[in-house]
Coordinates of C-alpha atoms in Angstrom, one line a residue:
Chain A
X43 CA -2.0 -20.9 2.7
X44 CA -3.5 -17.4 2.7
X45 CA -1.4 -14.9 0.7
X46 CA -0.3 -12.0 2.8
X47 CA -0.3 -8.9 0.7
X48 CA 1.9 -6.8 2.8
X49 CA 4.9 -9.1 3.2
X50 CA 7.9 -7.4 1.7
X51 CA 11.3 -8.9 1.0
X52 CA 13.0 -7.9 4.3
X53 CA 10.0 -9.2 6.3
X54 CA 10.3 -12.6 4.7
X55 CA 12.8 -13.9 7.2
X56 CA 10.7 -12.7 10.1
X57 CA 7.6 -14.5 8.8
X58 CA 9.6 -17.6 8.4
X59 CA 10.7 -17.4 12.0
X60 CA 7.1 -17.4 13.0
X61 CA 6.0 -20.1 10.6
X62 CA 9.0 -22.2 9.4
X63 CA 6.7 -24.4 7.3
X64 CA 6.1 -21.5 4.9
X65 CA 9.8 -21.1 4.1
X66 CA 9.9 -22.8 0.7
X67 CA 6.5 -21.3 -0.5
X68 CA 7.5 -17.8 0.5
X69 CA 11.0 -17.8 -1.0
X70 CA 9.7 -19.0 -4.3
X71 CA 6.8 -16.5 -4.5
X72 CA 8.2 -13.4 -3.0
X73 CA 10.9 -11.6 -5.0
X74 CA 13.9 -10.6 -3.0
X75 CA 16.1 -7.7 -4.0
X76 CA 18.8 -9.1 -6.4
X77 CA 22.2 -9.7 -4.8
X78 CA 25.4 -9.0 -6.6
X79 CA 28.3 -11.5 -6.5
X80 CA 31.7 -11.2 -8.0
X81 CA 33.2 -13.7 -10.5
X82 CA 36.8 -13.5 -9.5
X83 CA 38.0 -15.6 -12.5
X84 CA 36.6 -13.2 -15.1
X85 CA 36.7 -10.1 -12.8
X86 CA 33.0 -9.3 -13.4
X87 CA 29.9 -8.8 -11.3
X88 CA 26.9 -11.1 -11.7
X89 CA 23.4 -11.3 -10.2
X90 CA 22.0 -14.0 -7.9
X91 CA 18.4 -15.2 -8.0
X92 CA 16.3 -18.3 -7.3
X93 CA 17.0 -19.6 -10.8
X94 CA 20.8 -19.8 -10.7
X95 CA 21.3 -21.6 -7.5
X96 CA 23.0 -24.3 -9.6
X97 CA 23.7 -23.1 -13.1
X98 CA 25.9 -21.6 -15.6
X99 CA 25.7 -17.9 -16.4
X100 CA 26.2 -15.9 -19.6
X101 CA 26.7 -12.2 -20.1
X102 CA 24.3 -11.0 -22.7
X103 CA 22.4 -8.0 -24.0
X104 CA 24.9 -5.5 -22.5
X105 CA 23.9 -3.1 -25.2
X106 CA 20.3 -3.0 -24.0
X107 CA 21.4 -2.7 -20.4
X108 CA 23.8 0.2 -21.1
X109 CA 21.4 2.1 -23.3
X110 CA 18.5 2.0 -20.8
X111 CA 20.4 1.8 -17.5
X112 CA 23.7 3.5 -18.3
X113 CA 25.6 1.0 -16.2
X114 CA 24.4 -1.5 -13.7
X115 CA 24.9 -5.2 -13.6
X116 CA 23.1 -7.8 -15.7
X117 CA 23.1 -11.6 -15.9
X118 CA 21.2 -14.1 -18.0
X119 CA 20.7 -17.7 -17.1
X120 CA 19.3 -20.1 -19.7
X121 CA 18.3 -23.7 -19.4
X122 CA 17.0 -26.3 -21.8
X123 CA 13.4 -27.4 -21.8
X124 CA 12.0 -30.4 -23.7
X125 CA 10.8 -28.2 -26.6
X126 CA 12.8 -25.1 -26.4
X127 CA 14.5 -23.2 -23.7
X128 CA 13.8 -20.9 -20.8
X129 CA 15.7 -18.2 -19.1
X130 CA 15.8 -15.4 -16.7
X131 CA 17.3 -12.0 -17.5
X132 CA 18.3 -10.0 -14.4
X133 CA 19.3 -6.4 -14.3
X134 CA 20.3 -4.4 -11.2
X135 CA 20.9 -0.7 -11.3
X136 CA 21.7 1.2 -8.1
X137 CA 21.9 5.0 -7.7
X138 CA 25.3 6.6 -7.8
X139 CA 25.2 6.7 -4.0
X140 CA 25.2 10.5 -3.8
X141 CA 24.2 11.4 -0.2
X142 CA 20.7 12.6 -0.6
X143 CA 19.4 9.8 -2.8
X144 CA 19.2 6.1 -2.5
X145 CA 17.5 3.9 -5.0
X146 CA 17.7 0.6 -6.9
X147 CA 16.0 -0.8 -9.9
X148 CA 15.8 -4.6 -10.0
X149 CA 14.5 -6.4 -13.1
X150 CA 13.6 -10.0 -13.3
X151 CA 12.4 -11.1 -16.7
X152 CA 11.4 -14.8 -17.0
X153 CA 11.2 -16.1 -20.5
X154 CA 10.1 -19.3 -22.1
X155 CA 10.8 -20.0 -25.8
X156 CA 9.0 -23.0 -27.4
X157 CA 10.3 -24.3 -30.7
X158 CA 7.5 -26.1 -32.6
X159 CA 8.2 -29.0 -34.8
X160 CA 8.6 -27.9 -38.4
X161 CA 9.6 -24.4 -37.6
X162 CA 12.6 -23.1 -39.6
X163 CA 15.9 -23.8 -37.8
X164 CA 18.0 -20.8 -36.8
X165 CA 20.7 -20.1 -39.4
X166 CA 24.1 -21.2 -38.1
X167 CA 26.3 -18.2 -38.0
X168 CA 29.9 -17.7 -37.1
X169 CA 28.7 -17.0 -33.5
X170 CA 28.7 -20.0 -31.4
X171 CA 25.5 -19.1 -29.7
X172 CA 22.3 -20.2 -31.5
X173 CA 20.1 -18.4 -28.9
X174 CA 21.0 -15.0 -30.4
X175 CA 18.6 -15.8 -33.1
X176 CA 15.8 -15.2 -30.7
X177 CA 17.2 -12.0 -29.4
X178 CA 15.0 -9.6 -31.4
X179 CA 11.8 -11.3 -30.2
X180 CA 13.0 -11.3 -26.6
X181 CA 14.3 -7.8 -26.7
X182 CA 11.2 -6.3 -28.0
X183 CA 9.1 -7.2 -24.9
X184 CA 8.0 -3.9 -23.7
X185 CA 7.1 -4.9 -20.1
X186 CA 9.8 -2.9 -18.5
X187 CA 8.8 0.3 -20.3
X188 CA 5.1 -0.2 -19.3
X189 CA 6.0 -0.8 -15.7
X190 CA 8.3 2.2 -15.6
X191 CA 5.6 4.4 -17.1
X192 CA 3.0 3.0 -14.8
X193 CA 5.3 3.6 -11.8
X194 CA 6.0 7.1 -12.8
X195 CA 2.6 8.3 -13.8
X196 CA 0.1 6.2 -11.8
X197 CA 1.8 5.1 -8.7
X198 CA 3.8 8.2 -7.9
X199 CA 1.2 10.5 -9.3
X200 CA -1.6 8.9 -7.3
X201 CA 0.3 9.0 -4.0
X202 CA 0.9 12.7 -4.6
X203 CA -2.8 13.2 -5.3
X204 CA -3.6 11.4 -2.0
X205 CA -1.3 13.7 -0.1
X206 CA -3.0 16.8 -1.6
X207 CA -6.3 15.3 -0.6
X208 CA -5.3 15.0 3.1
X209 CA -4.4 18.6 3.4
X210 CA -5.0 21.7 1.3
X211 CA -2.5 24.5 1.0
X212 CA -5.2 26.9 -0.1
X213 CA -7.9 27.6 2.5
X214 CA -11.1 25.7 2.4
X215 CA -13.4 28.5 3.6
X216 CA -16.6 26.5 3.7
X217 CA -18.2 23.1 3.3
X218 CA -19.1 23.7 -0.3
X219 CA -15.5 24.1 -1.4
X220 CA -14.6 21.0 0.6
X221 CA -17.3 18.9 -1.1
X222 CA -16.1 20.2 -4.4
X223 CA -12.5 19.2 -3.7
X224 CA -13.7 15.8 -2.6
X225 CA -15.6 15.3 -5.8
X226 CA -12.8 16.4 -8.0
X227 CA -10.3 14.2 -6.1
X228 CA -12.6 11.1 -6.5
X229 CA -12.8 11.8 -10.2
X230 CA -9.1 12.2 -10.7
X231 CA -8.3 9.1 -8.7
X232 CA -10.8 6.9 -10.5
X233 CA -9.5 8.2 -13.9
X234 CA -6.0 7.0 -13.1
X235 CA -6.5 3.4 -14.1
X236 CA -3.8 0.8 -14.5
X237 CA -3.7 -1.5 -17.5
X238 CA -1.3 -4.4 -17.2
X239 CA -1.7 -7.3 -19.5
Chain B
X143 CA 9.5 -15.4 22.6
X144 CA 10.9 -14.1 19.3
X145 CA 7.8 -14.9 17.2
X146 CA 5.5 -12.8 19.5
X147 CA 8.0 -10.0 19.3
X148 CA 8.0 -10.2 15.5
X149 CA 4.2 -10.3 15.4
X150 CA 4.0 -7.2 17.6
X151 CA 6.5 -5.5 15.4
X152 CA 4.5 -6.2 12.2
X153 CA 1.4 -4.8 13.9
X154 CA 3.1 -1.5 15.0
X155 CA 4.2 -1.0 11.4
X156 CA 0.8 -1.4 9.8
X157 CA 0.1 1.4 7.3
X158 CA -2.6 3.8 8.4
X159 CA -6.1 2.2 8.0
X160 CA -4.7 -1.3 7.7
X161 CA -4.3 -2.3 11.3
X162 CA -7.1 -4.9 11.2
X163 CA -5.8 -6.6 8.1
X164 CA -2.3 -6.9 9.5
X165 CA -3.6 -8.0 12.8
X166 CA -5.7 -10.7 11.2
X167 CA -2.8 -11.9 9.1
X168 CA -0.5 -12.0 12.1
X169 CA -3.1 -13.8 14.1
X170 CA -3.2 -16.6 11.5
X171 CA 0.6 -16.8 11.4
X172 CA 1.0 -17.0 15.1
X173 CA -2.0 -19.3 15.6
X174 CA -2.1 -18.6 19.3
X175 CA -4.7 -16.0 20.3
X176 CA -3.8 -15.9 24.0
X177 CA -0.2 -15.5 23.3
X178 CA -0.9 -12.7 20.8
X179 CA -3.3 -10.9 23.2
X180 CA -0.9 -10.9 26.1
X181 CA 2.4 -10.5 24.2
X182 CA 1.2 -7.8 21.8
X183 CA -1.3 -5.8 23.8
X184 CA 1.3 -3.1 24.3
X185 CA 1.8 -3.0 20.6
X186 CA -1.9 -2.3 19.9
X187 CA -1.9 0.7 22.3
X188 CA 1.4 1.9 20.9
X189 CA 0.1 1.8 17.4
X190 CA -3.0 3.8 18.2
X191 CA -1.0 6.5 20.1
X192 CA 1.6 6.8 17.4
X193 CA -1.1 7.2 14.7
X194 CA -3.0 9.9 16.7
X195 CA -6.1 7.8 16.3
X196 CA -9.3 9.9 16.5
X197 CA -12.2 8.8 18.6
X198 CA -15.7 10.2 19.2
X199 CA -17.1 10.1 22.7
X200 CA -20.8 9.2 22.9
X201 CA -23.1 12.1 22.1
X202 CA -20.2 14.2 20.8
X203 CA -19.8 15.7 17.3
X204 CA -16.1 16.3 17.7
X205 CA -13.3 13.8 17.9
X206 CA -10.4 13.6 20.3
X207 CA -7.0 12.1 19.5
X208 CA -5.5 9.2 21.3
X209 CA -1.9 10.2 22.0
X210 CA 0.9 9.5 24.6
X211 CA 0.1 13.0 26.1
X212 CA -3.4 11.9 27.0
X213 CA -2.4 8.5 28.4
X214 CA -3.5 8.2 32.0
X215 CA -2.6 4.5 32.3
X216 CA -4.8 1.5 32.8
X217 CA -6.3 1.9 29.4
X218 CA -7.7 5.4 30.2
X219 CA -7.1 8.6 28.2
X220 CA -8.4 12.2 28.6
X221 CA -9.9 14.8 26.3
X222 CA -8.5 18.2 27.4
X223 CA -11.1 20.2 25.5
X224 CA -14.1 18.4 27.0
X225 CA -12.3 17.9 30.4
X226 CA -13.2 14.3 30.4
X227 CA -11.4 11.0 30.9
X228 CA -12.5 7.7 29.3
X229 CA -11.7 4.1 28.8
X230 CA -10.3 3.2 25.3
X231 CA -10.6 -0.2 23.7
X232 CA -7.5 -0.4 21.4
X233 CA -8.8 -3.2 19.3
X234 CA -12.4 -2.0 18.8
X235 CA -11.2 1.6 18.8
X236 CA -14.1 2.7 21.0
X237 CA -14.4 5.0 24.0
X238 CA -16.5 4.3 27.1
X239 CA -17.0 5.2 30.8
X240 CA -16.5 9.0 30.6
X241 CA -15.6 10.7 33.9
X242 CA -14.8 14.4 34.6
X243 CA -11.2 15.3 34.4
X244 CA -9.9 18.7 35.2
X245 CA -6.3 18.6 33.9
X246 CA -3.9 21.4 34.9
X247 CA -6.0 24.4 35.7
X248 CA -3.0 26.8 35.7
X249 CA -2.6 26.3 32.0
X250 CA -6.2 26.3 31.1
X251 CA -6.5 29.7 29.5
X252 CA -3.4 29.2 27.4
X253 CA -4.6 25.7 26.3
X254 CA -8.1 27.0 25.4
X255 CA -6.7 29.9 23.4
X256 CA -4.4 27.7 21.4
X257 CA -7.1 25.1 20.9
X258 CA -9.5 27.7 19.5
X259 CA -6.9 29.2 17.1
X260 CA -5.7 25.8 16.0
X261 CA -9.2 24.4 15.4
X262 CA -10.0 27.2 13.1
X263 CA -6.8 26.6 11.2
X264 CA -7.5 22.8 10.9
X265 CA -11.0 23.5 9.5
X266 CA -9.4 25.7 6.8
X267 CA -6.8 23.2 5.6
X268 CA -7.8 19.7 6.5
X269 CA -10.9 18.3 4.9
X270 CA -11.1 15.6 7.6
X271 CA -8.7 16.9 10.3
X272 CA -8.9 16.6 14.1
X273 CA -6.8 18.4 16.6
X274 CA -6.2 18.0 20.3
X275 CA -4.3 20.5 22.5
X276 CA -2.8 19.8 25.9
X277 CA -1.5 22.2 28.6
X278 CA 0.8 20.1 30.8
X279 CA 3.9 20.5 32.9
X280 CA 6.7 18.5 31.3
X281 CA 10.1 18.3 33.0
X282 CA 9.1 21.2 35.2
X283 CA 8.2 23.4 32.2
X284 CA 4.7 24.6 31.5
X285 CA 4.2 23.3 28.0
X286 CA 1.5 23.6 25.3
X287 CA 1.4 20.4 23.1
X288 CA -0.7 20.5 19.9
X289 CA -1.5 17.4 17.9
X290 CA -3.1 17.4 14.4
X291 CA -4.3 14.4 12.4
X292 CA -6.0 14.0 9.1
X293 CA -6.7 10.7 7.2
X294 CA -8.5 9.2 4.3
X295 CA -9.1 5.5 4.2
X296 CA -10.3 4.1 0.9
X297 CA -9.5 0.3 0.9
X298 CA -12.0 -0.3 -1.8
X299 CA -9.8 1.8 -4.1
X300 CA -6.7 0.2 -2.6
X301 CA -5.3 3.3 -0.9
X302 CA -5.0 4.8 2.5
X303 CA -3.3 7.9 3.8
X304 CA -2.7 9.9 7.0
X305 CA -0.8 13.0 8.0
X306 CA 0.1 13.9 11.6
X307 CA 1.8 16.8 13.2
X308 CA 2.9 17.5 16.7
X309 CA 3.9 21.0 18.0
X310 CA 5.2 22.1 21.4
X311 CA 6.4 25.2 23.1
X312 CA 6.9 26.3 26.7
X313 CA 5.2 29.4 28.2
X314 CA 7.5 30.0 31.2
X315 CA 9.6 32.7 29.4
X316 CA 9.0 35.6 27.1
X317 CA 10.7 33.9 24.3
X318 CA 10.5 30.2 23.4
X319 CA 11.2 27.6 20.7
X320 CA 8.4 26.0 18.8
X321 CA 9.4 22.5 18.0
X322 CA 7.4 20.5 15.4
X323 CA 7.4 17.1 13.7
X324 CA 5.4 16.6 10.6
X325 CA 4.6 13.1 9.2
X326 CA 2.9 11.8 6.1
X327 CA 2.2 8.2 5.1
X328 CA 0.4 7.1 2.0
X329 CA -0.1 3.5 0.8
X330 CA -1.3 2.7 -2.7
X331 CA -1.6 -1.0 -3.5
X332 CA -3.8 -1.5 -6.6
X333 CA -1.9 -4.2 -8.6
X334 CA 1.2 -3.1 -7.0
X335 CA 2.6 -1.7 -3.8
X336 CA 3.9 1.8 -3.2
X337 CA 4.3 3.7 0.0
X338 CA 5.3 7.3 0.7
X339 CA 6.7 7.7 4.2
X340 CA 8.0 11.1 5.0
X341 CA 8.7 13.3 8.1
X342 CA 10.2 16.6 8.8
X343 CA 11.4 18.4 12.0
X344 CA 10.8 22.1 12.4
X345 CA 12.1 24.7 14.9
X346 CA 11.0 28.3 15.1
X347 CA 11.2 30.9 17.8
X348 CA 8.1 32.5 19.3
X349 CA 7.4 35.5 21.5
X350 CA 5.3 34.6 24.5
X351 CA 3.1 37.6 25.5
X352 CA -0.6 37.0 26.2
X353 CA -2.7 34.0 25.4
X354 CA -4.6 35.3 22.4
X355 CA -1.6 36.9 20.6
X356 CA 0.7 34.0 21.3
X357 CA -1.9 31.5 20.1
X358 CA -2.2 33.4 16.9
X359 CA 1.5 33.5 16.3
X360 CA 1.8 29.8 17.2
X361 CA -0.8 28.8 14.6
X362 CA 0.9 31.1 12.0
X363 CA 4.1 29.2 12.5
X364 CA 2.3 25.9 12.1
X365 CA 0.5 27.1 8.9
X366 CA 3.7 28.3 7.2
X367 CA 5.7 25.2 8.1
X368 CA 3.0 22.8 7.0
X369 CA 2.4 24.7 3.7
X370 CA 6.1 24.6 3.0
X371 CA 6.3 20.9 3.7
X372 CA 3.4 20.1 1.4
X373 CA 4.9 22.2 -1.3
X374 CA 8.3 20.6 -1.0
X375 CA 6.7 17.1 -1.3
X376 CA 5.0 18.1 -4.5
X377 CA 8.2 19.6 -5.9
X378 CA 10.1 16.5 -4.9
X379 CA 7.8 14.3 -6.9
X380 CA 8.6 16.4 -10.0
X381 CA 12.4 16.3 -9.3
X382 CA 12.2 12.5 -8.6
X383 CA 10.5 12.0 -11.9
X384 CA 12.9 14.1 -13.8
X385 CA 16.2 13.0 -12.4
X386 CA 16.4 10.3 -9.7
X387 CA 13.9 7.8 -11.3
X388 CA 15.3 8.4 -14.7
X389 CA 18.8 7.7 -13.5
X390 CA 17.6 4.3 -12.4
X391 CA 16.0 3.5 -15.7
X392 CA 15.5 5.7 -18.7
X393 CA 12.2 5.7 -20.6
X394 CA 14.2 5.6 -23.9
X395 CA 17.9 5.2 -24.6
X396 CA 19.9 8.4 -24.9
X397 CA 19.5 8.0 -28.7
X398 CA 15.8 8.7 -28.1
X399 CA 14.7 5.7 -30.1
X400 CA 13.9 2.2 -29.0
X401 CA 16.6 -0.3 -29.6
X402 CA 16.6 -1.9 -33.0
X403 CA 17.3 -5.5 -32.1
X404 CA 17.8 -6.6 -35.7
X405 CA 20.4 -4.0 -36.1
X406 CA 22.3 -5.2 -33.0
X407 CA 22.0 -8.7 -34.2
X408 CA 23.3 -7.9 -37.6
X409 CA 26.2 -6.0 -36.0
X410 CA 27.1 -9.0 -34.1
X411 CA 26.9 -11.3 -37.1
X412 CA 28.8 -8.8 -39.3
X413 CA 31.4 -8.3 -36.6
X414 CA 32.2 -12.0 -36.4
X415 CA 33.1 -11.9 -40.1
X416 CA 35.4 -8.9 -39.8
X417 CA 38.4 -8.2 -37.8
X418 CA 38.3 -7.3 -34.1
X419 CA 38.9 -3.7 -35.0
X420 CA 35.7 -3.4 -37.0
X421 CA 33.7 -4.9 -34.1
X422 CA 35.1 -2.5 -31.7
X423 CA 34.1 0.4 -34.0
X424 CA 30.5 -0.8 -34.1
X425 CA 30.4 -1.1 -30.3
X426 CA 31.8 2.4 -29.9
X427 CA 29.2 3.8 -32.3
X428 CA 26.3 2.5 -30.2
X429 CA 27.7 3.6 -26.8
X430 CA 29.1 6.9 -27.8
X431 CA 25.7 8.6 -27.5
X432 CA 25.8 8.0 -23.8
X433 CA 27.1 10.8 -21.7
X434 CA 27.8 10.2 -18.0
X435 CA 24.9 11.8 -16.1
X436 CA 24.5 10.0 -12.8
X437 CA 22.2 11.8 -10.4
X438 CA 21.5 15.5 -10.8
X439 CA 19.6 16.4 -7.6
X440 CA 18.2 19.8 -7.8
X441 CA 15.2 19.6 -5.4
X442 CA 14.7 21.5 -2.2
X443 CA 16.3 20.0 0.9
X444 CA 13.8 18.6 3.4

């Protein structure tokens, strides 16, 4: 199945109408915006994704979420593997809904922890949640910061450069200046590289 | 059929410079070329007209824009500057079969004056710009319609961009309203996917005197509005970076240092040994640095 670069979340349904056989492949490979649901028993919001269609949920790492997102909703779903465990950490932060701005940050972190035979066992503490032992390793993953910086500097910066290459506020009196502008623009644009591990 | 409708819809929303890619993808999905050709032909034409697609007639150095104002029906369009009509192939984006086309002679002098002034402006501000000016009677009013287009397609560098603007005013009275729409669309998709889609409506009054003076004033209005718009977009980027984007996710916590996970973990362990009161004290210490900020929007309205 050829991958379609331009399919975005809201178009998923429309592609599936055209080609129903792609349904499962598409839903598992295209990230949809996270949906919020309410746990009426506890009175708290939690997030839905492909991984928790039939699972338990924990609330975890609220300190991290509040320090970086000042609010928002987070959910963590963990499940056992043969030699360790895996999990998904979801964060959703929407704008405050003020009239002129709409925005939403969705994070989906998928994690797998493998425990090798002979590794020291986590110390049993008073907390009844052994997985907290792994928290410092999980928490230090800097992917979100990298992506955020990349978004801010490269993606937004580059689209701005492109706009200014389509039209010039200053006059371009002759061909020479235009060629110069083109050269400079090419340089700037090729310098803005993205490094994602 | 809903799938043809959806296919047509995908095509009309292709980012500038990516029509062929979207068309090919959609063709694979639908897997029925006849159905696509018949059901979506109107979509191909609509796309080219919306995008102000430039085309060169054989033997001409200058381009003309494909727009709704130049649509003669039956796949033919006209070039008001060269006074020529031609057949346009919407898939190949090629012009053929030129024939003389006079247009509305009563408006010719006004059209020519505006075209001359606008062309000079476009050369000064658009590295790859094209403009087409029509003089037509619309709803009984003698109207000048100016269309400007500039694009850069660099798919090898994973980006494409286009700006378009359309400006109209009537010449029947000594004072008129210039109405303009400005549009920008940029798509950058190297290891990611970002689109800027923006438009702005403008209205300014203009004095209608003689062809030359009015054309000059017309172009001045266009130049000021388009400069303001471009400036506002640049400023918005800065504002967005400083406030909006930050409000979604900060680069660093308010404490200005990265989280010390071992500290948090040891707080949790320690807390479980002490009373509830101590635990609450620790929580309060971590979160007290936060001050409610929400969104502070200080950018220009656009």
